[in-house]
């Protein structure tokens, strides 16, 4: 049976490029969805076997739609990550020039990354949000006069794909911008440790109290675990109620991570495990002093001995 991958479409989004990178031109079927929520709902419903969604951008930060959809609802697991360099073009149907552009359609994360260029080049242009960058390009190509915008900000490859011409290239404010995408699956078997892994969890506190976040983070720090991302997201239950979405280096099968998660399970109202997966850059985890598997196993063996009256 071939694998079916859902993704934030249509073809030509940065997410579709992440999927190209993850599953290059093998027989896997690809199904485009209009939003992150739709792609993850299709995965939960069993329409697809995996879904590629954007989670974090080096300029604009976390993708709230993805963080929130993973933090609640039927459990899902991240099974891999892909990092894609991001460059943007301004694209429009043939015959439209930069001087004609009064409004620009694109994804909110793309707009945030070209704001400086827009302020300098098209200071009066209005931003029109679309569900993805390629959705703006596809809409312009299908009905150029009905969108309320004359140009789209999208990936360079999306312009020819959707029959648009490039008015300006490389319009991103930060040359080195990258976006991190995750491949999500329904719960099942975990990827085996690769030696260079990351683990993602969402932590829900029991009650608000002084030092509460410090207590959570200390579970990692005390066991020599390096954190690579920390975001607070509203739980949506009431004003001021937050959960914490955290990436740490290592695999749940690592002794230090297993012990940290047990510590968190004791002190949190809920710990949502979102997966252990190979990190895109292949960099091995930085492990604090005396926090290797052998160190933890030796300490546990010692405890076993003294419990039996030994030393
Ligand atoms: O809209 C897209 O092309 C996406 O894949 C989401 C996105 C938007 C801007 C930067 C990175 C990802």
XYZ file of N, CA, C and O and ligand atoms in Angstrom, residues 8-10 12-17 36 53-57 63 84 86 88 106-111 113 130-135 153-155 178-181, ligand 1:
168
model
N -0.238 21.398 3.390
C -0.833 22.707 3.164
C -0.558 23.100 1.719
O 0.589 23.376 1.356
N -1.608 23.093 0.907
C -1.451 23.341 -0.515
C -1.909 24.735 -0.894
O -2.054 25.588 -0.020
N -2.137 24.980 -2.202
C -1.976 24.036 -3.311
C -0.505 23.836 -3.670
O 0.372 24.329 -2.954
N 3.088 24.302 -4.900
C 3.850 25.553 -4.992
C 4.001 26.248 -3.648
O 4.697 27.263 -3.557
N 3.350 25.720 -2.592
C 3.598 26.293 -1.255
C 4.991 25.863 -0.793
O 5.571 24.897 -1.319
N 5.484 26.553 0.213
C 6.747 26.119 0.827
C 6.555 24.742 1.451
O 7.481 23.928 1.489
N 5.342 24.476 1.929
C 5.062 23.162 2.532
C 5.182 22.057 1.480
O 5.663 20.958 1.779
N 4.739 22.337 0.240
C 4.861 21.310 -0.812
C 6.344 21.046 -1.100
O 6.726 19.916 -1.398
N 7.178 22.087 -0.949
C 8.628 21.883 -1.150
C 9.210 21.037 -0.021
O 10.113 20.227 -0.250
N -3.839 24.296 7.443
C -3.177 23.355 8.357
C -4.247 22.532 9.080
O -4.138 21.301 9.200
N 3.218 19.951 7.644
C 2.697 21.270 8.021
C 3.845 22.155 8.527
O 4.804 21.651 9.106
N 3.746 23.482 8.318
C 4.785 24.384 8.835
C 4.617 24.544 10.338
O 3.487 24.611 10.826
N 5.741 24.606 11.085
C 5.611 24.752 12.545
C 6.349 25.975 13.078
O 5.928 26.549 14.084
N 7.416 26.401 12.384
C 8.237 27.461 12.969
C 9.067 28.140 11.881
O 9.629 27.460 11.023
N 9.126 29.460 11.927
C 9.942 30.205 10.969
C 11.009 31.009 11.716
O 10.753 31.517 12.808
N 4.159 28.778 14.186
C 2.921 28.804 13.402
C 1.799 28.358 14.349
O 1.652 27.170 14.644
N 13.446 24.205 5.352
C 13.491 24.703 3.969
C 13.930 26.172 3.969
O 13.330 26.988 4.668
N 13.920 29.893 2.743
C 12.755 30.606 2.216
C 13.202 31.844 1.444
O 13.870 32.719 2.006
N 11.389 34.779 -1.348
C 10.075 35.209 -1.853
C 10.197 36.000 -3.143
O 11.181 36.722 -3.350
N -1.103 37.148 0.369
C -0.137 36.119 0.765
C -0.490 35.564 2.144
O -1.417 36.045 2.819
N 0.271 34.551 2.569
C 0.138 33.945 3.902
C 0.707 34.923 4.947
O 1.670 35.638 4.663
N 0.142 34.910 6.148
C 0.565 35.873 7.183
C 2.063 35.752 7.500
O 2.735 36.755 7.757
N 2.600 34.525 7.487
C 4.022 34.355 7.789
C 4.898 34.915 6.673
O 6.017 35.350 6.931
N 4.405 34.881 5.441
C 5.162 35.452 4.329
C 5.141 36.979 4.425
O 6.177 37.635 4.256
N 3.972 37.528 4.715
C 3.858 38.994 4.823
C 4.822 39.522 5.888
O 5.510 40.526 5.690
N 7.565 38.494 6.661
C 8.973 38.392 6.245
C 9.336 39.325 5.087
O 10.497 39.369 4.670
N -4.160 35.315 2.822
C -4.668 34.116 2.162
C -4.192 32.904 2.963
O -3.311 33.018 3.816
N -4.771 31.730 2.697
C -4.472 30.554 3.522
C -3.074 29.998 3.269
O -2.529 29.277 4.092
N -2.490 30.318 2.114
C -1.093 29.955 1.846
C -0.575 30.904 0.775
O -1.361 31.627 0.139
N 0.744 30.886 0.558
C 1.330 31.756 -0.466
C 0.857 31.326 -1.859
O 0.466 32.147 -2.686
N 0.881 30.014 -2.107
C 0.485 29.517 -3.432
C -1.011 29.678 -3.668
O -1.454 29.782 -4.822
N -1.805 29.724 -2.570
C -3.255 29.953 -2.738
C -3.478 31.345 -3.318
O -4.378 31.551 -4.149
N 2.687 37.340 -2.960
C 4.039 37.032 -2.472
C 4.090 35.512 -2.309
O 3.277 34.943 -1.571
N 5.003 34.885 -3.036
C 5.046 33.414 -3.013
C 6.464 32.923 -3.273
O 7.385 33.732 -3.471
N 6.626 31.607 -3.305
C 7.930 31.010 -3.608
C 8.238 31.233 -5.083
O 7.311 31.269 -5.915
N 14.652 30.591 7.203
C 14.297 29.182 6.990
C 12.990 28.901 7.725
O 12.659 29.575 8.702
N 12.250 27.916 7.229
C 11.057 27.456 7.947
C 11.218 25.978 8.241
O 11.743 25.217 7.432
N 10.778 25.601 9.434
C 10.822 24.210 9.866
C 9.416 23.617 9.676
O 8.427 24.231 10.091
N 9.350 22.494 9.013
C 8.087 21.791 8.771
C 8.144 20.465 9.510
O 9.232 19.883 9.663
O 2.023 29.390 2.396
C 2.970 28.637 2.206
O 3.619 28.559 1.163
C 3.367 27.790 3.331
O 3.832 26.702 3.126
C 3.321 28.389 4.700
C 4.502 29.303 4.825
C 4.373 30.636 4.540
C 5.487 31.463 4.627
C 6.706 30.943 4.972
C 6.826 29.594 5.219
C 5.710 28.770 5.150
